[in-house]
Short mmCIF file of C-alpha atoms and ligand atoms in Angstrom, two decimals:
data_model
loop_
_atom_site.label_atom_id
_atom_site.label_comp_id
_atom_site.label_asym_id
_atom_site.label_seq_id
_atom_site.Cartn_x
_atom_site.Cartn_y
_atom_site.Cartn_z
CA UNK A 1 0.85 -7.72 23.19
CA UNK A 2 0.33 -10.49 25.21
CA UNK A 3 -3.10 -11.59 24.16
CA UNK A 4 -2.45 -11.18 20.52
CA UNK A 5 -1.77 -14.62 19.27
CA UNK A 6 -0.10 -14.86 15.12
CA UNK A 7 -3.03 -15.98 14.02
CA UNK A 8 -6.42 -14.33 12.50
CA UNK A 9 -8.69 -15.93 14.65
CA UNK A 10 -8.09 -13.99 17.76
CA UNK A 11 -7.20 -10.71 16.40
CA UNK A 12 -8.43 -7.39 17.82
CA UNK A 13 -11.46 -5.62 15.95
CA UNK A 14 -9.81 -3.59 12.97
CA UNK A 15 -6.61 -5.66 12.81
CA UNK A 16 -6.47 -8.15 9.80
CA UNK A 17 -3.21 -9.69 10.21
CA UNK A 18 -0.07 -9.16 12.25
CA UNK A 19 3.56 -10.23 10.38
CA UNK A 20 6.53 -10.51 12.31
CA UNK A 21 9.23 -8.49 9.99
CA UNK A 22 11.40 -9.22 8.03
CA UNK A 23 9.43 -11.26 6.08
CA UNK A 24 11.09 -11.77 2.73
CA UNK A 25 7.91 -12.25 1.15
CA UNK A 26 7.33 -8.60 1.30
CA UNK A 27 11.21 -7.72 0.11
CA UNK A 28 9.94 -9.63 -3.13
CA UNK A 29 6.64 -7.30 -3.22
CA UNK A 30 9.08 -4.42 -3.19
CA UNK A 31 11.34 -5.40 -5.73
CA UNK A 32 8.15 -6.29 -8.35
CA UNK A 33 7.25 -2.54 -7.97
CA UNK A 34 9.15 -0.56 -10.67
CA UNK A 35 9.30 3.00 -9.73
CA UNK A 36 11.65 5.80 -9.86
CA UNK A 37 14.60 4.79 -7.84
CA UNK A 38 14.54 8.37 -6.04
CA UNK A 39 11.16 7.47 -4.85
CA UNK A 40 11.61 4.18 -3.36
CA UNK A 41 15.32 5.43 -1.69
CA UNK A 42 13.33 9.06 -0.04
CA UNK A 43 10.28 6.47 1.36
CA UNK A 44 12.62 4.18 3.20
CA UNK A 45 15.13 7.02 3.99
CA UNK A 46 12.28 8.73 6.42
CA UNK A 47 11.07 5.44 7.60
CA UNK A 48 14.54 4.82 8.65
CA UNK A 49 15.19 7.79 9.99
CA UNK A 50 11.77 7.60 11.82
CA UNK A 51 12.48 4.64 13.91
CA UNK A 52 16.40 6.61 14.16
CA UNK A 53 15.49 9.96 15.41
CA UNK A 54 12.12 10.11 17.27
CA UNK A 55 13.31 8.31 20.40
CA UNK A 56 16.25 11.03 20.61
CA UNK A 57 15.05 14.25 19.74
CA UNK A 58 12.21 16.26 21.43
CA UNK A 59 8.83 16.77 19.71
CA UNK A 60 9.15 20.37 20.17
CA UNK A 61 12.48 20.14 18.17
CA UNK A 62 10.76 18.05 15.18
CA UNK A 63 6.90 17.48 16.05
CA UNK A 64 7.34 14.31 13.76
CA UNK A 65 4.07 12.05 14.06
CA UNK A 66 5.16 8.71 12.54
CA UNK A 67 2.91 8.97 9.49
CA UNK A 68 3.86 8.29 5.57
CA UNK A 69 1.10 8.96 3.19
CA UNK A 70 1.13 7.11 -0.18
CA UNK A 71 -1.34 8.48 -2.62
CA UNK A 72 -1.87 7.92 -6.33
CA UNK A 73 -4.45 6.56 -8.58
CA UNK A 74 -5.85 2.82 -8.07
CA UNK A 75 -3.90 0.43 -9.14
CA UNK A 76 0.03 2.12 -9.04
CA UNK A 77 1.27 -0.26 -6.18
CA UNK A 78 0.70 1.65 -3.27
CA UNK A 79 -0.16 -1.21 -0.90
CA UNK A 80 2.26 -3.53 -2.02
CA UNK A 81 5.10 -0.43 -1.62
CA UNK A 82 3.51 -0.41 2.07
CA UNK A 83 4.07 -3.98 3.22
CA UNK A 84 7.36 -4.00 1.04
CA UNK A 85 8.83 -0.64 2.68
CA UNK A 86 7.54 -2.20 6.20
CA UNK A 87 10.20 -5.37 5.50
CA UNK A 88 12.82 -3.00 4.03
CA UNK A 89 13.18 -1.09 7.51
CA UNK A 90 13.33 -3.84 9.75
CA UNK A 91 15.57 -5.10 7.54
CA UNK A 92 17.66 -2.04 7.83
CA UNK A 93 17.49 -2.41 12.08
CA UNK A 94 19.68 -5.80 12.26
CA UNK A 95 18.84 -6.70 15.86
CA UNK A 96 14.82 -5.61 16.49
CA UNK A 97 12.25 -7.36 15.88
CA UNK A 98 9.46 -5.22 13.76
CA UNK A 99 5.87 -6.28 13.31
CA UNK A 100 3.27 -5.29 10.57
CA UNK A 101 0.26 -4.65 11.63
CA UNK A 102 -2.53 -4.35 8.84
CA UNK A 103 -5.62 -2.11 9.60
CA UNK A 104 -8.81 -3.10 7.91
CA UNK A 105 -10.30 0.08 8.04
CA UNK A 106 -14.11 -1.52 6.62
CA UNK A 107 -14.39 -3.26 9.77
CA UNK A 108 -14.41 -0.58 11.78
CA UNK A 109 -16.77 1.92 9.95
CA UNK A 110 -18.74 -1.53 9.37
CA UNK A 111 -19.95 -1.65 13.27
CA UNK A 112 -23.15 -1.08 14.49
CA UNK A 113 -24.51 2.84 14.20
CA UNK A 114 -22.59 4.84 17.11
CA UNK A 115 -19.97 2.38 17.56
CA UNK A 116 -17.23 3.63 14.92
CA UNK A 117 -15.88 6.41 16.79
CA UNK A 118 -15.54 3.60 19.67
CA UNK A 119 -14.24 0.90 17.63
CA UNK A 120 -11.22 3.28 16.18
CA UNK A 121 -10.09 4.83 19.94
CA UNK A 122 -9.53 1.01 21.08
CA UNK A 123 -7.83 -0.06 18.52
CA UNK A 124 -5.43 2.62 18.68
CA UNK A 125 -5.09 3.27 22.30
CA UNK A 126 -5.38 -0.60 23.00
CA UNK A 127 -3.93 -2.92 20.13
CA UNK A 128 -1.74 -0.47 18.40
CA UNK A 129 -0.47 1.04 21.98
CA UNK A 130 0.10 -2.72 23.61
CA UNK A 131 1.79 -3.34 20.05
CA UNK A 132 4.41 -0.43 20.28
CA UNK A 133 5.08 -1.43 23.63
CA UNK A 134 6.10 -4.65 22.71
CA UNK A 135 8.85 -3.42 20.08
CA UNK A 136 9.18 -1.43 16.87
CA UNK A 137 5.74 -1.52 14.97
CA UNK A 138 4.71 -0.82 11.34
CA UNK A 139 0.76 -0.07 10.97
CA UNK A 140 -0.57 -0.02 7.15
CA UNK A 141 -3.64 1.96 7.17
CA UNK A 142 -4.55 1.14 3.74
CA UNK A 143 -7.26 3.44 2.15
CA UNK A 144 -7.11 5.70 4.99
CA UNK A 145 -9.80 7.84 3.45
CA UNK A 146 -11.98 5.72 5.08
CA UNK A 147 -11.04 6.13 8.41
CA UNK A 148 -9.90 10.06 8.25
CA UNK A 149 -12.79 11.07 5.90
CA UNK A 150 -12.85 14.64 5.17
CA UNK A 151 -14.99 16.16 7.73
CA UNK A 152 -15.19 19.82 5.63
CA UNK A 153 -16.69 17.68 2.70
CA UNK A 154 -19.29 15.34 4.45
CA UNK A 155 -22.76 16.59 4.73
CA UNK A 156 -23.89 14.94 8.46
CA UNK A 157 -27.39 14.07 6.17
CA UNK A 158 -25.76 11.87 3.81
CA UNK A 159 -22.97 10.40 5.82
CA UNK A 160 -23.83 9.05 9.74
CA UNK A 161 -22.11 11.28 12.21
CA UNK A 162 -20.74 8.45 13.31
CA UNK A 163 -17.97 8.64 10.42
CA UNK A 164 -17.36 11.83 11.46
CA UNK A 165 -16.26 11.36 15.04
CA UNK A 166 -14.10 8.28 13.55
CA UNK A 167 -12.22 11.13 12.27
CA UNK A 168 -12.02 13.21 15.10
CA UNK A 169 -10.82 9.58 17.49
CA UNK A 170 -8.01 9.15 14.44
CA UNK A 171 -6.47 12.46 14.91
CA UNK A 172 -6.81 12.43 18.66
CA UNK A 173 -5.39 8.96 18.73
CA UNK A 174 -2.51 9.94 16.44
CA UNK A 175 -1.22 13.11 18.86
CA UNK A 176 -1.54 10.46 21.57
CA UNK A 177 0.28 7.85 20.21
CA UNK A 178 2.87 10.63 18.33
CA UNK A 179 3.69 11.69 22.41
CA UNK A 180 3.85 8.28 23.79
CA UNK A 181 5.35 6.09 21.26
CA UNK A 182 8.34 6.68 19.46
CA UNK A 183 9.09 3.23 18.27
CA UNK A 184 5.78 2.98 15.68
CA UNK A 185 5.53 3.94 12.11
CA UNK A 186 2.12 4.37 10.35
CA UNK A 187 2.00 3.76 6.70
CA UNK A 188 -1.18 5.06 4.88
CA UNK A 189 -2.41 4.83 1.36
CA UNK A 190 -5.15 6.66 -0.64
CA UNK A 191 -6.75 6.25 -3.69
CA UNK A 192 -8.33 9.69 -3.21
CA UNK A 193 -6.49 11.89 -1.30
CA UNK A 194 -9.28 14.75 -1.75
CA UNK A 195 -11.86 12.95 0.34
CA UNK A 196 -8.91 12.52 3.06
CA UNK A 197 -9.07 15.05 6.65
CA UNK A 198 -6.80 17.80 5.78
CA UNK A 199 -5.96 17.27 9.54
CA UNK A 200 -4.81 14.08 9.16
CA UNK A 201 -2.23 15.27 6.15
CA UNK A 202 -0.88 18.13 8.02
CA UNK A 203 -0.28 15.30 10.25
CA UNK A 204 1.34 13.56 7.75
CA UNK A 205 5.95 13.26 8.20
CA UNK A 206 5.80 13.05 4.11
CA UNK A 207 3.63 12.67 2.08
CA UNK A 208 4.98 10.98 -1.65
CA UNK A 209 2.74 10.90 -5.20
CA UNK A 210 2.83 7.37 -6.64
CA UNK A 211 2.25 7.98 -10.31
CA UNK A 212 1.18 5.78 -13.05
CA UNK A 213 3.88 3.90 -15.01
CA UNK A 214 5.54 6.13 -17.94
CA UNK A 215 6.85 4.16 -20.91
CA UNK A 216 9.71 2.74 -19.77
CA UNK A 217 8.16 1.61 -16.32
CA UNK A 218 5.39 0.33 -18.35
CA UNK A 219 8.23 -1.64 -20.67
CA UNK A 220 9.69 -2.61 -17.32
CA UNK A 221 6.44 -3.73 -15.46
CA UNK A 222 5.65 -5.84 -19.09
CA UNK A 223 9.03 -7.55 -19.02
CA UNK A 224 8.93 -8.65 -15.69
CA UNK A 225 5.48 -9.78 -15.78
CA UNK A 226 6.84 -11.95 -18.73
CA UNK A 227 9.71 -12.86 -17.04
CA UNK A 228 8.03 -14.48 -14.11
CA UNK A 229 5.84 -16.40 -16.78
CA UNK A 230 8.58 -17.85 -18.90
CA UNK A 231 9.81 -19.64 -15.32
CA UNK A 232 6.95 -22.15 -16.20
CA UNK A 233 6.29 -21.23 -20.10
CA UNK A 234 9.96 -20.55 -21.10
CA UNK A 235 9.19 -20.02 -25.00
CA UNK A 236 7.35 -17.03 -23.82
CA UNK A 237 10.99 -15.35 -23.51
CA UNK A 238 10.79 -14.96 -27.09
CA UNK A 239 8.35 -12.33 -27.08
CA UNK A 240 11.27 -9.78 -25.29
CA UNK A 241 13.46 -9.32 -28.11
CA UNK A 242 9.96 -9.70 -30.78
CA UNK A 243 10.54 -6.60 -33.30
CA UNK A 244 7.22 -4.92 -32.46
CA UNK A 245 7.90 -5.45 -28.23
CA UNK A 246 8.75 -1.83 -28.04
CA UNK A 247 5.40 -1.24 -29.64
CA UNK A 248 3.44 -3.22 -26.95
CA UNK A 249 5.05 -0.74 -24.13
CA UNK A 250 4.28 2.22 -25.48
CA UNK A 251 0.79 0.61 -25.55
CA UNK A 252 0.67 0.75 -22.35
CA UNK A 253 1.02 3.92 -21.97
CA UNK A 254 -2.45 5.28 -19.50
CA UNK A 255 -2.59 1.82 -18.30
CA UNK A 256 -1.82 1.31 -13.88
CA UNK A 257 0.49 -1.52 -13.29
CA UNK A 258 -2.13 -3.79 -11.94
CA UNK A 259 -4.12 -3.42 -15.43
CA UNK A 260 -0.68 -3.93 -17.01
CA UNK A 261 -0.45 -7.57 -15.38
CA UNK A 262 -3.85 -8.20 -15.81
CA UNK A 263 -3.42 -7.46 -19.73
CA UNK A 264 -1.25 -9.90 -20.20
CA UNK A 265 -3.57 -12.65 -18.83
CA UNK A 266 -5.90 -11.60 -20.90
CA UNK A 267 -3.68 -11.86 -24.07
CA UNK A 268 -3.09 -15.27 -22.50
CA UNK A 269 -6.54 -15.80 -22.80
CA UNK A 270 -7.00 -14.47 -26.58
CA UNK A 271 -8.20 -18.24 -27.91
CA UNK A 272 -8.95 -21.31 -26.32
CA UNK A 273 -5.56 -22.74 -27.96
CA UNK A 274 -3.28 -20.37 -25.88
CA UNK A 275 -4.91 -20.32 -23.19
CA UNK A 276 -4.53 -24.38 -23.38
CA UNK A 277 -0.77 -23.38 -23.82
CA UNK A 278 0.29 -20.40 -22.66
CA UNK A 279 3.46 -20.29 -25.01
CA UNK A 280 1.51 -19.95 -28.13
CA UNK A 281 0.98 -16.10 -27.34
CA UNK A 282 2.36 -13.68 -29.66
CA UNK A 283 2.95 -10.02 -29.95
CA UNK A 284 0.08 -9.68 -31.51
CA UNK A 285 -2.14 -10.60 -28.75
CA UNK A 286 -0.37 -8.33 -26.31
CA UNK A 287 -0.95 -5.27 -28.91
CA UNK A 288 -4.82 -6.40 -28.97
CA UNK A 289 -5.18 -6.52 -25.40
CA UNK A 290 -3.32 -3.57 -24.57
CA UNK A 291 -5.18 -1.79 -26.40
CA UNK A 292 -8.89 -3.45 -25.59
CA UNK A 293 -7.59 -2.57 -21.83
CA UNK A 294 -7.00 0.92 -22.80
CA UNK A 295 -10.45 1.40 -24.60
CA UNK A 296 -12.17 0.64 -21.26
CA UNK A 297 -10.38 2.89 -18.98
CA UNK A 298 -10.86 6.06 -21.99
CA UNK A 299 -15.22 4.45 -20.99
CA UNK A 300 -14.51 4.67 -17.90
CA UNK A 301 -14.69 1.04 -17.33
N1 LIG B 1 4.72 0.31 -10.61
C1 LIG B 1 4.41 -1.00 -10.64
N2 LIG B 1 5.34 -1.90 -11.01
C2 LIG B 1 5.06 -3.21 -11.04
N3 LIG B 1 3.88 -3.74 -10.72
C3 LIG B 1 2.91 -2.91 -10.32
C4 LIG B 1 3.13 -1.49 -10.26
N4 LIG B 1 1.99 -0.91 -9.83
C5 LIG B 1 1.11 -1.90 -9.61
N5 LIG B 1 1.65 -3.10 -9.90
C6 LIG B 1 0.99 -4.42 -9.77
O1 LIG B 1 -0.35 -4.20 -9.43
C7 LIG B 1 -0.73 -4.97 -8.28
C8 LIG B 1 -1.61 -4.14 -7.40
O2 LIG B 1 -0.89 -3.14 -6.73
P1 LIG B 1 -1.37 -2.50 -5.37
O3 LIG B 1 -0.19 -2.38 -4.48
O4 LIG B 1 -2.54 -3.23 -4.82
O5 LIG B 1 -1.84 -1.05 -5.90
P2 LIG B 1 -2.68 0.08 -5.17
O6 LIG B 1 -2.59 -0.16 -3.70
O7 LIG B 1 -2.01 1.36 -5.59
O8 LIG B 1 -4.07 -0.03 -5.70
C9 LIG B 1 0.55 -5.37 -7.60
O9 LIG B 1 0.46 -6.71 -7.22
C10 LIG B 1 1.61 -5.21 -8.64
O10 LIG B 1 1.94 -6.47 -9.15
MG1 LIG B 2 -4.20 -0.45 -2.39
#
């Protein structure tokens, strides 16, 4: 991609930012996300085996497209599994170089009235085609429900045709690309997989659920969050082996792991005294937060 330079000024429309992998960064993103074992092994198992198998076996063998769908509620670490699966296969391919390419999908729908449909077609056919040319490429199409919108649920009154022919250039695109490039993985997230083109999930190599924490993933998401405190407030260690700990898990419970994090500032911010010093916060305020946190997602808030 020879007029692509590393940097986000002279990126193509759509693209947000383009990471030559590995990038070790992201091997830390997929370590912070604490999921079943089985899942994280299956996701970079078939994006392995992607990059592996489509360059030797026909399509009419296994009409594999090249896409991995990761849906589950807000929150769950869907995005972060993306860019961290992304550096886990290149890491697994010693000698290529890989390259992420993150997909804004807003700035596309964003364009002028009539130029979506446009907008999507060169993107894929240009950037993402010049891309796989180039070498093995990883494309995150994060919240892809905005891009493959579900054409059987859109009423052309309330939502600009325009959308819909996005749709249409996605799938069209994708059975291009599927034929001509065999070195490109696309990973795609949703938040609401009901509002995605079933055309785009029959499209789909695998498709894996990303659940909300149970509560020993929420135990294990609150220790680590912890953890990576106590490197600059080390007294806030003490809090792991507290009596009532177990109690602040199980909390959890109904909380996403983002809104676990996020709890924990906020018990960091209980008084103006420990949020002055951070190691002043006690079990206590993790129980009271926890469950403040949990009261607004039962209102909806
Ligand atoms: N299962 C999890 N384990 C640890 N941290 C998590 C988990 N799920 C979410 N998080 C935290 O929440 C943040 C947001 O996750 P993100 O990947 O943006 O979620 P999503 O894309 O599903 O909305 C991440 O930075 C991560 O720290
Ligand atoms: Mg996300």
């Amino acid at each position: 991609m020879a007029t692509v330079k590393l940097d986000d000024v002279d990126l193509p429309k759509g693209i947000q930012r383009i990471r030559p992998l590995p990038d070790p960064a992201l091997g830390i993103l997929w370590d912070s996300i604490i999921l079943d074992e089985c899942v994280k092994s299956q996701l970079l198992s078939q994006a392995v085996l992607n990059f592996k198998l489509r360059g030797k076996v026909d399509r009419s063998v296994i009409p594999l497209h090249g896409v991995i769908l990761l849906v589950g509620p807000p929150g769950t670490g869907k995005t972060s599994l993306a860019r961290g699966l992304a550096h886990r296969t290149a890491e697994s391919f010693q000698k290529a170089e890989f390259r992420l390419l993150e997909i804004e999908p807003h700035m596309l729908t964003s364009s002028a009235m009539g130029k979506t449909q446009r907008a999507v077609s060169d993107l894929f056919s240009q950037s993402i085609a010049e891309a796989a040319v180039d070498g093995p490429t990883i494309v995150l199409l994060d919240e892809v429900e905005t891009l493959a919108a579900d054409r059987s649920k859109m009423s052309l009154e309330a939502n600009p045709i325009d959308i819909h022919r996005a749709t249409d250039a996605v799938l069209v695109q994708l059975d291009i690309l599927a034929e001509q490039h065999t070195n490109l993985l696309f990973l795609a997230t949703s938040n609401f997989p009901q509002a995605v083109d079933s055309a785009f999930t029959s499209r789909c190599d695998l498709i894996m659920q990303v659940p909300m924490p149970d509560r020993e993933a929420c135990g294990r998401i609150l220790e680590d969050c912890l953890k990576g405190l106590s490197i600059s407030y080390p007294a806030i260690l003490k809090l792991l082996v507290a009596p009532d700990f177990k109690c602040c898990a199980a909390e959890c419970v109904g909380l996403d792991g983002r809104a676990i994090r996020k709890m924990v500032v906020n018990a960091l911010a209980s008084s103006p005294q420990t949020a002055m010093n951070p190691e002043l916060i006690t079990v206590e305020n993790l129980l009271a937060a926890a469950r403040a946190a949990k009261a607004n997602r039962e209102q909806g808030v």
